[in-house]
Tab-separated table of C-alpha atoms in Angstrom:
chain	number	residue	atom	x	y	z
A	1	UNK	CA	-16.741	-77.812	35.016
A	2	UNK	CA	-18.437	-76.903	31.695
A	3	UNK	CA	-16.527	-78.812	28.523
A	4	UNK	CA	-17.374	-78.780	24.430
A	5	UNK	CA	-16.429	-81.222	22.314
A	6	UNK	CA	-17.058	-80.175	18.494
A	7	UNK	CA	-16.024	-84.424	17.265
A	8	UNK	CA	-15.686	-83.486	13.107
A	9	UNK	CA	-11.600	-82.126	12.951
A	10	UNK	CA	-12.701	-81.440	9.558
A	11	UNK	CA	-15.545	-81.145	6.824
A	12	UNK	CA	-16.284	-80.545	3.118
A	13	UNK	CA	-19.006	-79.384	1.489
A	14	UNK	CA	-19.843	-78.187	-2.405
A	15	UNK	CA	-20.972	-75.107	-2.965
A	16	UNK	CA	-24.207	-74.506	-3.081
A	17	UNK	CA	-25.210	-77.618	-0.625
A	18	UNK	CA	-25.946	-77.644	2.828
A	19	UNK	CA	-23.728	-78.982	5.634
A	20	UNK	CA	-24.051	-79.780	9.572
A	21	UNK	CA	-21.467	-78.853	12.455
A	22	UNK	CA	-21.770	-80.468	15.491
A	23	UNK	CA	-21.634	-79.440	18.604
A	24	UNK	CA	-22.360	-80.698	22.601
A	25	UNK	CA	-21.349	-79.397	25.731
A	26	UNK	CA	-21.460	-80.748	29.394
A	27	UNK	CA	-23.058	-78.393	31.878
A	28	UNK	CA	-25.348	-78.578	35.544
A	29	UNK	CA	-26.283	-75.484	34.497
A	30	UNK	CA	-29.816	-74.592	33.436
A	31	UNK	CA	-29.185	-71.136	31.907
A	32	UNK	CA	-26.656	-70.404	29.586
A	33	UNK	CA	-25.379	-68.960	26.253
A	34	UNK	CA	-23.999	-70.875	22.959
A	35	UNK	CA	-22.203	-69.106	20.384
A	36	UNK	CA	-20.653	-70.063	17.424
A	37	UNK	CA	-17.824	-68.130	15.889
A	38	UNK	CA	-16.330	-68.546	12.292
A	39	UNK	CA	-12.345	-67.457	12.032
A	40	UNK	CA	-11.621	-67.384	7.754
A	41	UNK	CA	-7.192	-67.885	6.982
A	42	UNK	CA	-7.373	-64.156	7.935
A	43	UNK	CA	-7.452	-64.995	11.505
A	44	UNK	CA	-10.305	-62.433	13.124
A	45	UNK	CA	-12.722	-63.970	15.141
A	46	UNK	CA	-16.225	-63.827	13.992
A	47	UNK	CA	-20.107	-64.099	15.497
A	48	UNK	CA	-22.051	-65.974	13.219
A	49	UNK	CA	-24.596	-66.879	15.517
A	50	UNK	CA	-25.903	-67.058	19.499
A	51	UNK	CA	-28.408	-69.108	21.416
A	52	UNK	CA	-29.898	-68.412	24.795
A	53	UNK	CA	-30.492	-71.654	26.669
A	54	UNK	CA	-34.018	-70.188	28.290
A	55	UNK	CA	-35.136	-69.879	24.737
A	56	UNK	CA	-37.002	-72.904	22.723
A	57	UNK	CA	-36.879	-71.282	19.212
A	58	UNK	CA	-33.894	-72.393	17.407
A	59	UNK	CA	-31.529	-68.961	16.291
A	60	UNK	CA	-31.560	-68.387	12.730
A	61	UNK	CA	-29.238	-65.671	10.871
A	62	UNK	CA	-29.647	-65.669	6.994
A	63	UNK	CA	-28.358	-68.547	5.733
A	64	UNK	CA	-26.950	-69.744	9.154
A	65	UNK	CA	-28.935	-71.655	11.534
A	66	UNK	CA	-29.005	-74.119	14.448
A	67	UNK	CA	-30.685	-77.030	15.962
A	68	UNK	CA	-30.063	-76.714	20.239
A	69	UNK	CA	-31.451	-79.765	21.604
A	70	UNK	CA	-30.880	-78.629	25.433
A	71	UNK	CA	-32.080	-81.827	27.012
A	72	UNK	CA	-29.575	-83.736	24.656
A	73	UNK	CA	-26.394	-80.655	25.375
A	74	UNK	CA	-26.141	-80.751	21.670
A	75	UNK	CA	-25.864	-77.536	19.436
A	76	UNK	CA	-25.373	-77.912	15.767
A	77	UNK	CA	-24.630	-75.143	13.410
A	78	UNK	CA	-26.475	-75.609	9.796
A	79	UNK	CA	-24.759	-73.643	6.718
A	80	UNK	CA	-27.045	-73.716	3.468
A	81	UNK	CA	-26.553	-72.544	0.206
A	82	UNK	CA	-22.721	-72.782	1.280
A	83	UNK	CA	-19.843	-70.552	-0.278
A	84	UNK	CA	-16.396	-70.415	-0.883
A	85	UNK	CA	-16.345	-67.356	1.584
A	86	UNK	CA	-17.676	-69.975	4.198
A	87	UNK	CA	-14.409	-71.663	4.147
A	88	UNK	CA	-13.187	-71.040	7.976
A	89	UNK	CA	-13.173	-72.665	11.178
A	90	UNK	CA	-15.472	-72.861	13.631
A	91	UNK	CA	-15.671	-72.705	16.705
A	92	UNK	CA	-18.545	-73.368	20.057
A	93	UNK	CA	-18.340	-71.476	22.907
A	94	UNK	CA	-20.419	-72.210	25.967
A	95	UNK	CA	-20.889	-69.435	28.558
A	96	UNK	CA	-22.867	-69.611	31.940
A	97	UNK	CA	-25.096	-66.823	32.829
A	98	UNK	CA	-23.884	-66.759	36.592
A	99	UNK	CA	-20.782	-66.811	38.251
A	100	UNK	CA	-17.504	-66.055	36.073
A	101	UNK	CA	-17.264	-64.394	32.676
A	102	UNK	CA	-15.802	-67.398	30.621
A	103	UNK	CA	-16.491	-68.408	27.354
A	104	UNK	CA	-15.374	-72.006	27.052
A	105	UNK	CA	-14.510	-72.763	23.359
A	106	UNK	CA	-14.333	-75.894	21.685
A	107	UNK	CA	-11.474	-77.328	19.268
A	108	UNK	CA	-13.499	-76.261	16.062
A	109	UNK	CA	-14.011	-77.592	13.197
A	110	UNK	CA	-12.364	-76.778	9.576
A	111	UNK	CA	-14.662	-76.177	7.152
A	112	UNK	CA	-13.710	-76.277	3.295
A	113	UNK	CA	-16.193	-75.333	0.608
A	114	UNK	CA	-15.217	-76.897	-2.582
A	115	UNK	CA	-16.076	-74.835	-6.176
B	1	UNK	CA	-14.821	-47.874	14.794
B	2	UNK	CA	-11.100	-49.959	15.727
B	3	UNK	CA	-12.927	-52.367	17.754
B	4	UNK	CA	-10.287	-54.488	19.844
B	5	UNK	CA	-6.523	-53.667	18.288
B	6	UNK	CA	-3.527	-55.942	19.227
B	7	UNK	CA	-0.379	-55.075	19.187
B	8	UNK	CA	2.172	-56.503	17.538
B	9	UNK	CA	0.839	-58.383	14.636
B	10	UNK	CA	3.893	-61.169	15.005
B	11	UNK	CA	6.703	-61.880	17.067
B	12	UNK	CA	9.602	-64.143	17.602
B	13	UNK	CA	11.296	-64.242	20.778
B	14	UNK	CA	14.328	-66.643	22.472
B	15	UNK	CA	13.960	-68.890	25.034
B	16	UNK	CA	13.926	-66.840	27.821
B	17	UNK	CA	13.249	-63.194	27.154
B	18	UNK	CA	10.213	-61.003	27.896
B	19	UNK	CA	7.775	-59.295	26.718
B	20	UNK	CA	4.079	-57.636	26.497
B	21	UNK	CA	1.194	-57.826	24.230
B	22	UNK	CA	-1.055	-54.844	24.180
B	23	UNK	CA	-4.505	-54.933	23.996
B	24	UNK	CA	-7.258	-51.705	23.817
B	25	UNK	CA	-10.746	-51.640	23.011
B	26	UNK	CA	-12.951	-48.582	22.336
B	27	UNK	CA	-16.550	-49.890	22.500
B	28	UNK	CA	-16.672	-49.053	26.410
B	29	UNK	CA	-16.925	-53.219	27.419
B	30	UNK	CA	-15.871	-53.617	30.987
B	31	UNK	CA	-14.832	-57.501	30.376
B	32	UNK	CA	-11.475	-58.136	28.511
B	33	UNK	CA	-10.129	-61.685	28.014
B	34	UNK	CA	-6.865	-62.901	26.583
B	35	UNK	CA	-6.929	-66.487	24.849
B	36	UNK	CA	-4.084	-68.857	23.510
B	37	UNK	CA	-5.160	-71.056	20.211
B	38	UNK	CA	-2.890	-73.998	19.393
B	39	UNK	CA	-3.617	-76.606	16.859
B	40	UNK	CA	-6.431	-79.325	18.103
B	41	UNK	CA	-7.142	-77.303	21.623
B	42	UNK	CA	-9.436	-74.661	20.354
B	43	UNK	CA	-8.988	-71.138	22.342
B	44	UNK	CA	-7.833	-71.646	26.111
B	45	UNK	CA	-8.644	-68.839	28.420
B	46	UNK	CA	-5.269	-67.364	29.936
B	47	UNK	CA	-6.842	-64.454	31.890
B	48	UNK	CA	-9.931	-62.381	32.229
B	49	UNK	CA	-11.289	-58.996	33.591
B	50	UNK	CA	-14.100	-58.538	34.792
B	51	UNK	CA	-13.586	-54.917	35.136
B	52	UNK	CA	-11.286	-52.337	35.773
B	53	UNK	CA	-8.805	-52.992	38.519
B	54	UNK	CA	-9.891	-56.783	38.459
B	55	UNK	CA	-8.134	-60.065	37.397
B	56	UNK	CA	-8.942	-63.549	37.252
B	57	UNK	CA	-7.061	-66.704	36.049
B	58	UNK	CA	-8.507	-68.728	32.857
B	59	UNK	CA	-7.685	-72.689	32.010
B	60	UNK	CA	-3.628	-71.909	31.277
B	61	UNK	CA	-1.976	-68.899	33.676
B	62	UNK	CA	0.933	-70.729	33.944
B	63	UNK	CA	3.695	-67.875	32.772
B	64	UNK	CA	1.697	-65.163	32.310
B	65	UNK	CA	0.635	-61.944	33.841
B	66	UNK	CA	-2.053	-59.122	32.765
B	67	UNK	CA	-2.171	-55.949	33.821
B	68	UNK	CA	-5.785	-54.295	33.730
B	69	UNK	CA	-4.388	-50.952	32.921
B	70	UNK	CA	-7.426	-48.601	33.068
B	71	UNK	CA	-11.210	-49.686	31.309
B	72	UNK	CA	-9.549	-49.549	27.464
B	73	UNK	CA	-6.535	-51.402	27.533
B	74	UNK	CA	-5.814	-54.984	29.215
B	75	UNK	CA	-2.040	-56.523	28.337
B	76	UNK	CA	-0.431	-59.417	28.702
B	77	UNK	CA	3.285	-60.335	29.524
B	78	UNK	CA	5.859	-63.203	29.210
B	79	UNK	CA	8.253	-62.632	32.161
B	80	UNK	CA	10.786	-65.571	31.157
B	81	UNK	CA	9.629	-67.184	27.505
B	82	UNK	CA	9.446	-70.592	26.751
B	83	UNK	CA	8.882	-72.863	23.450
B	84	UNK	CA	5.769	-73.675	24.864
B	85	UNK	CA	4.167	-70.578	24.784
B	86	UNK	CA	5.005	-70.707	20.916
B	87	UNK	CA	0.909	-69.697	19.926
B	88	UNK	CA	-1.476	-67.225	18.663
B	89	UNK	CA	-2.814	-65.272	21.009
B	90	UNK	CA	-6.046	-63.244	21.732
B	91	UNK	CA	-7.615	-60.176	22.982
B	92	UNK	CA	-11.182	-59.892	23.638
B	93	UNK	CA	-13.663	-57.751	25.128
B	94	UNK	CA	-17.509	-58.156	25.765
B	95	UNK	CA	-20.005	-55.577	26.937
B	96	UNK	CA	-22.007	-57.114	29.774
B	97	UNK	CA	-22.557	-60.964	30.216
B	98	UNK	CA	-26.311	-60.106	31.388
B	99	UNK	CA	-26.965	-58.262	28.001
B	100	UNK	CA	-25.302	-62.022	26.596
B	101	UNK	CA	-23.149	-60.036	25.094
B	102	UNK	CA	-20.530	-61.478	22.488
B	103	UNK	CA	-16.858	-61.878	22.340
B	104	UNK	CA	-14.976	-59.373	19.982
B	105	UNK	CA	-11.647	-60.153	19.026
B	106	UNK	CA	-8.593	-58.514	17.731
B	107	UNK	CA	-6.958	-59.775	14.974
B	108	UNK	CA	-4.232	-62.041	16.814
B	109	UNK	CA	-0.593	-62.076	18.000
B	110	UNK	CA	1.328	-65.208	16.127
B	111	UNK	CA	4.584	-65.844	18.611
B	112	UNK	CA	6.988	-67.956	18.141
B	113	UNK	CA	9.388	-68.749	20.958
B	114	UNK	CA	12.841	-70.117	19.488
C-alpha cells in the first residue's frame, strides 16, 4: 500500500522569503503522479502543482516549484517570494497510474506567512 | 463554469439520524470521489467512482453509502449517524487518470454529529 508522510505539522515564513515543504511517499510502483494542493481558511481545494514520476525535470509553476528526488520517494514543494495569500495548508497526494483511481493524501502541512 | 457544487454548506445532525450529501459536477469527468478531512489525518478516501454505475470503497467506508446517480451527480449518505463521523467532507471529480488528470473539489460539507 502507497503511504505519505508530509513530517512539518506546521511552518512560518516572512514575506517575501522562500520556504520548503516536505514531502515522501512509499510506493513499488515505478509510474506515478504527485500533486500538491493548497486549501486557504476558505476551505476549496486547490492545484498548485503536479509531477509525473516518468519525468526527470522538476515541475515549476510561477513562483511554485519542486524538487522530486524519485530514487529517495521524496517530493518537496518550494514557495519563493512568499505572500500573505500563501497562508493555507498543504497537502501531497500520491496517485498510481495503474490499477484504482485513488489519490492518497497526506496530513498537510500549515503554512503561515508572517507580514 | 460551477465546477463540483456540494450541497449543504453545513450541517448538524443527532446521534443517530440520516442523511445525504449531494454532489454534481459539470465538466463531463467520469471519476467522482468523496473524502473525509479531520484534524492531523489529512483527506481519507470514503468512496470512489470510477464511472457511471460503478462503486468502490476508499480507506474509511465504514457507515457510509454512495449512490452513483447518473455521470453528474455522485452522493453520499449517513444511514444511522454517529459522533464519529463529526468531519468535513468532500466531493471530487477528475477527468481521466491516463490524461493525469487532477482532483477538483467542491467547497466542503462541515458536519457535526451531536
Amino acid at each position: 500500500a502507497q503511504t505519505v508522510t508530509q513530517s512539518q505539522p506546521e511552518m512560518s515564513v516572512q514575506e517575501a522569503e522562500t520556504v520548503t515543504l516536505s514531502c515522501t511517499y512509499d510506493t513499488s510502483e515505478s509510474n506515478y503522479y504527485l500533486f500538491w494542493y493548497k486549501q486557504p481558511p476558505s476551505r476549496q481545494m486547490i492545484l498548485v502543482i503536479r509531477q509525473e514520476a516518468y519525468k526527470q525535470q522538476n515541475a515549476t509553476e510561477n513562483r511554485f516549484s519542486v524538487n522530486f528526488q524519485k530514487a529517495a520517494k521524496s517530493f518537496s514543494l518550494k514557495i519563493s517570494d512568499s505572500q500573505l495569500g500563501d497562508t493555507a495548508m498543504y497537502f501531497c497526494a500520491f496517485m498510481k497510474a495503474s490499477g484504482t483511481y485513488k489519490y492518497i493524501f497526506g496530513t498537510g502541512t500549515r503554512l503561515k506567512v508572517l507580514a | 463554469n460551477a465546477g463540483v457544487t456540494q450541497t449543504p454548506k453545513f450541517q448538524v445532525l443527532k446521534t443517530g439520524q440520516s442523511m445525504t450529501l449531494q454532489c454534481a459536477q459539470d465538466m463531463n469527468h467520469n471519476s467522482m470521489y468523496w473524502y473525509r478531512q479531520d484534524p492531523g489525518m489529512g483527506l481519507r478516501l470514503i468512496y470512489y467512482s470510477a464511472s457511471e454505475g460503478t462503486t468502490d470503497k476508499g480507506e474509511v467506508p465504514n457507515g457510509y453509502n454512495v449512490s452513483r446517480l447518473n455521470k453528474r451527480e455522485f452522493s453520499l449518505r449517513l444511514e444511522s449517524a454517529a459522533p464519529s463521523q463529526t468531519s468535513v467532507y468532500f466531493c471530487a471529480s477528475s477527468e481521466d487518470r491516463l490524461l493525469n488528470s487532477p482532483l477538483h473539489f467542491g467547497n466542503g460539507t462541515r458536519l457535526t454529529v451531536t
